[in-house]
C-alpha positions as a Python dict, from the first residue, in 0.01 Angstrom:
ca = {
    (1, 'M'): (0, 0, 0),
    (2, 'A'): (-33, -220, -309),
    (3, 'D'): (285, -324, -489),
    (4, 'D'): (155, -137, -797),
    (5, 'D'): (184, 189, -602),
    (6, 'L'): (525, 110, -459),
    (7, 'D'): (824, 292, -610),
    (8, 'L'): (1107, 47, -544),
    (9, 'S'): (1370, 306, -634),
    (10, 'A'): (1248, 532, -351),
    (11, 'L'): (1316, 270, -84),
    (12, 'P'): (1638, 275, 120),
    (13, 'D'): (1857, -32, 77),
    (14, 'D'): (1734, -229, 378),
    (15, 'D'): (1368, -169, 294),
    (16, 'L'): (1428, -257, -71),
    (17, 'V'): (1593, -586, 24),
    (18, 'G'): (1302, -666, 256),
    (19, 'Q'): (1057, -584, -21),
    (20, 'M'): (1251, -813, -258),
    (21, 'H'): (1219, -1096, -6),
    (22, 'D'): (842, -1035, -11),
    (23, 'D'): (835, -1016, -391),
    (24, 'L'): (1029, -1341, -422),
    (25, 'Y'): (786, -1503, -180),
    (26, 'D'): (499, -1384, -402),
    (27, 'G'): (675, -1490, -723),
    (28, 'L'): (686, -1137, -871),
    (29, 'K'): (944, -1173, -1150),
    (30, 'D'): (934, -817, -1285),
    (31, 'E'): (977, -662, -942),
    (32, 'I'): (1277, -885, -871),
    (33, 'E'): (1444, -777, -1195),
    (34, 'I'): (1383, -411, -1109),
    (35, 'G'): (1513, -458, -753),
    (36, 'V'): (1831, -631, -871),
    (37, 'R'): (1906, -349, -1117),
    (38, 'I'): (1841, -80, -856),
    (39, 'L'): (2084, -240, -609),
    (40, 'L'): (2350, -281, -879),
    (41, 'D'): (2303, 85, -979),
    (42, 'R'): (2357, 180, -613),
    (43, 'G'): (2695, 11, -619),
    (44, 'W'): (2612, -322, -461),
    (45, 'T'): (2837, -602, -580),
    (46, 'P'): (2662, -880, -773),
    (47, 'Y'): (2757, -1126, -499),
    (48, 'R'): (2602, -908, -228),
    (49, 'V'): (2278, -875, -429),
    (50, 'L'): (2276, -1252, -477),
    (51, 'T'): (2331, -1342, -113),
    (52, 'E'): (2138, -1071, 74),
    (53, 'A'): (1844, -1013, -159),
    (54, 'L'): (1794, -1338, -351),
    (55, 'V'): (1947, -1626, -153),
    (56, 'E'): (1804, -1500, 177),
    (57, 'G'): (1464, -1453, 12),
    (58, 'M'): (1467, -1808, -123),
    (59, 'R'): (1579, -1938, 216),
    (60, 'I'): (1256, -1797, 362),
    (61, 'V'): (1057, -1959, 80),
    (62, 'G'): (1237, -2288, 144),
    (63, 'V'): (1156, -2286, 514),
    (64, 'D'): (785, -2229, 451),
    (65, 'F'): (786, -2495, 178),
    (66, 'R'): (946, -2743, 419),
    (67, 'D'): (690, -2657, 687),
    (68, 'G'): (391, -2700, 453),
    (69, 'I'): (297, -2330, 440),
    (70, 'L'): (386, -2300, 71),
    (71, 'F'): (326, -2563, -196),
    (72, 'V'): (495, -2663, -522),
    (73, 'P'): (309, -2421, -759),
    (74, 'E'): (389, -2125, -533),
    (75, 'V'): (752, -2228, -492),
    (76, 'L'): (788, -2268, -869),
    (77, 'L'): (672, -1907, -907),
    (78, 'S'): (927, -1795, -647),
    (79, 'A'): (1200, -1997, -818),
    (80, 'N'): (1115, -1845, -1156),
    (81, 'A'): (1136, -1497, -1006),
    (82, 'M'): (1472, -1593, -856),
    (83, 'K'): (1584, -1717, -1196),
    (84, 'A'): (1498, -1381, -1354),
    (85, 'G'): (1721, -1206, -1101),
    (86, 'M'): (1995, -1464, -1152),
    (87, 'A'): (1989, -1406, -1529),
    (88, 'I'): (2101, -1048, -1464),
    (89, 'L'): (2362, -1144, -1205),
    (90, 'K'): (2517, -1453, -1363),
    (91, 'P'): (2741, -1280, -1620),
    (92, 'L'): (2845, -1022, -1361),
    (93, 'L'): (2926, -1293, -1106),
    (94, 'A'): (3138, -1473, -1366),
    (95, 'E'): (3332, -1151, -1433),
    (96, 'T'): (3398, -1084, -1063),
    (97, 'G'): (3485, -1446, -980),
    (98, 'A'): (3240, -1450, -691),
    (99, 'P'): (3264, -1754, -465),
    (100, 'K'): (3020, -2038, -525),
    (101, 'T'): (2864, -2249, -252),
    (102, 'G'): (2948, -2557, -458),
    (103, 'K'): (2868, -2734, -782),
    (104, 'M'): (2595, -2991, -851),
    (105, 'V'): (2514, -3222, -1140),
    (106, 'I'): (2149, -3330, -1135),
    (107, 'G'): (1921, -3542, -1352),
    (108, 'T'): (1618, -3769, -1351),
    (109, 'V'): (1735, -4129, -1396),
    (110, 'K'): (1709, -4346, -1706),
    (111, 'G'): (1355, -4456, -1791),
    (112, 'D'): (1192, -4169, -1600),
    (113, 'I'): (1074, -3845, -1761),
    (114, 'H'): (929, -3671, -1453),
    (115, 'D'): (1103, -3342, -1388),
    (116, 'I'): (898, -3101, -1175),
    (117, 'G'): (1067, -3203, -850),
    (118, 'K'): (1408, -3216, -1013),
    (119, 'N'): (1359, -2873, -1170),
    (120, 'L'): (1254, -2730, -835),
    (121, 'V'): (1565, -2871, -667),
    (122, 'A'): (1786, -2729, -945),
    (123, 'M'): (1631, -2383, -918),
    (124, 'M'): (1646, -2373, -539),
    (125, 'M'): (2005, -2497, -540),
    (126, 'E'): (2094, -2213, -778),
    (127, 'G'): (1908, -1983, -546),
    (128, 'A'): (2130, -2101, -262),
    (129, 'G'): (2443, -2009, -460),
    (130, 'F'): (2526, -2346, -614),
    (131, 'E'): (2632, -2383, -974),
    (132, 'V'): (2393, -2641, -1120),
    (133, 'V'): (2439, -2857, -1429),
    (134, 'D'): (2095, -2998, -1515),
    (135, 'L'): (2109, -3310, -1734),
    (136, 'G'): (1731, -3324, -1776),
    (137, 'V'): (1533, -3648, -1776),
    (138, 'N'): (1599, -4011, -1880),
    (139, 'T'): (1966, -3977, -1783),
    (140, 'D'): (2175, -4290, -1828),
    (141, 'V'): (2492, -4377, -1642),
    (142, 'D'): (2721, -4266, -1926),
    (143, 'R'): (2571, -3916, -1926),
    (144, 'Y'): (2609, -3888, -1550),
    (145, 'L'): (2973, -4002, -1569),
    (146, 'A'): (3053, -3772, -1862),
    (147, 'A'): (2904, -3473, -1679),
    (148, 'I'): (3095, -3557, -1362),
    (149, 'D'): (3416, -3588, -1560),
    (150, 'E'): (3357, -3256, -1736),
    (151, 'H'): (3223, -3046, -1448),
    (152, 'Q'): (3390, -3203, -1141),
    (153, 'P'): (3088, -3142, -915),
    (154, 'D'): (3079, -3162, -537),
    (155, 'I'): (2730, -3314, -545),
    (156, 'L'): (2538, -3553, -768),
    (157, 'G'): (2159, -3538, -747),
    (158, 'M'): (1936, -3812, -886),
    (159, 'S'): (1558, -3808, -903),
    (160, 'A'): (1299, -4080, -974),
    (161, 'L'): (921, -4081, -955),
    (162, 'L'): (861, -4436, -1078),
    (163, 'T'): (931, -4735, -853),
    (164, 'T'): (1059, -4917, -1164),
    (165, 'T'): (1334, -4659, -1221),
    (166, 'M'): (1450, -4624, -860),
    (167, 'P'): (1697, -4917, -879),
    (168, 'Y'): (1888, -4737, -1157),
    (169, 'M'): (2030, -4506, -891),
    (170, 'K'): (2235, -4800, -764),
    (171, 'V'): (2368, -4860, -1117),
    (172, 'V'): (2504, -4504, -1121),
    (173, 'I'): (2646, -4520, -768),
    (174, 'D'): (2813, -4854, -840),
    (175, 'A'): (2966, -4702, -1154),
    (176, 'L'): (3111, -4417, -946),
    (177, 'A'): (3261, -4675, -711),
    (178, 'S'): (3410, -4880, -994),
    (179, 'K'): (3576, -4565, -1133),
    (180, 'G'): (3720, -4489, -790),
    (181, 'I'): (3543, -4154, -754),
    (182, 'R'): (3254, -4241, -522),
    (183, 'E'): (3419, -4090, -215),
    (184, 'Q'): (3480, -3759, -393),
    (185, 'I'): (3112, -3688, -460),
    (186, 'V'): (2814, -3642, -230),
    (187, 'V'): (2519, -3834, -376),
    (188, 'L'): (2171, -3703, -292),
    (189, 'V'): (1857, -3885, -410),
    (190, 'G'): (1492, -3785, -409),
    (191, 'G'): (1148, -3851, -549),
    (192, 'A'): (804, -3939, -413),
    (193, 'P'): (847, -4318, -378),
    (194, 'L'): (1191, -4298, -213),
    (195, 'N'): (1275, -4298, 156),
    (196, 'E'): (1580, -4296, 381),
    (197, 'E'): (1602, -4676, 390),
    (198, 'F'): (1610, -4694, 10),
    (199, 'A'): (1878, -4424, -9),
    (200, 'A'): (2094, -4619, 234),
    (201, 'S'): (2037, -4946, 46),
    (202, 'V'): (2167, -4805, -284),
    (203, 'G'): (2465, -4635, -119),
    (204, 'A'): (2353, -4271, -144),
    (205, 'D'): (2471, -4017, 112),
    (206, 'A'): (2123, -3884, 185),
    (207, 'Y'): (1756, -3890, 86),
    (208, 'C'): (1595, -3548, 38),
    (209, 'R'): (1217, -3546, 62),
    (210, 'D'): (1181, -3207, -108),
    (211, 'A'): (1377, -2920, -260),
    (212, 'A'): (1413, -2727, 65),
    (213, 'V'): (1562, -3030, 239),
    (214, 'A'): (1792, -3087, -60),
    (215, 'V'): (1933, -2735, -22),
    (216, 'E'): (1980, -2772, 356),
    (217, 'T'): (2145, -3113, 312),
    (218, 'A'): (2377, -2994, 35),
    (219, 'K'): (2486, -2691, 237),
    (220, 'A'): (2551, -2910, 541),
    (221, 'F'): (2773, -3145, 339),
    (222, 'M'): (2964, -2851, 190),
    (223, 'Q'): (3016, -2704, 539),
    (224, 'R'): (3149, -3038, 665),
    (225, 'R'): (3387, -3055, 371),
    (226, 'A'): (3510, -2702, 441),
    (227, 'N'): (3558, -2788, 810),
    (228, 'R'): (3766, -3093, 717),
    (229, 'R'): (3981, -2880, 486),
    (230, 'D'): (4033, -2621, 761),
    (231, 'A'): (4129, -2894, 1008),
    (232, 'A'): (4381, -3037, 762),
    (233, 'D'): (4549, -2699, 700),
}
């Protein structure tokens, strides 16, 4: 049956959630908005809609992106559909004080104006339940530090596509160290010319080769942090 013929409101909850996973995969923004509203009307909490319908759907997208089944244009469509659903849920989540996976500040480094990869990471991190503060492109050390001071993130993400701008990541990381806050923040770096050796050389915590890996890595660091807290209690 074609999606055009499908009455989403007639589907039971489990089937509707499964259909929303498919619609996210296909980047169908309007259908995601309709599905989110139907679940809310049925009494689902905003957080349950977020986690079961949207986050799980984007997890599937992320796995296929990582494995080379989906490519950037398709994932951008999925992320935009996710964003449409998030726009409905965000104010409701704020009202209910739903738990967040964590908070991330992200930006492309000074001298670099490439943002497709960075935007994809930001959208997929939001899709995984992170609060994301996107500083845009050409971000200098002062803007990174000001955002960290204001938002107190768990994670700092830096992106570069030019080999000439890659060394600026070390400038930012060194500034975190000089302010005595380096150990409080997980630093993830990414971009086409980077690799694990470069990430280690500038003092980053991890190199993420794509948005799906960035999400997996961020979640793993947050889990480790939670485990340490539990052990300390």
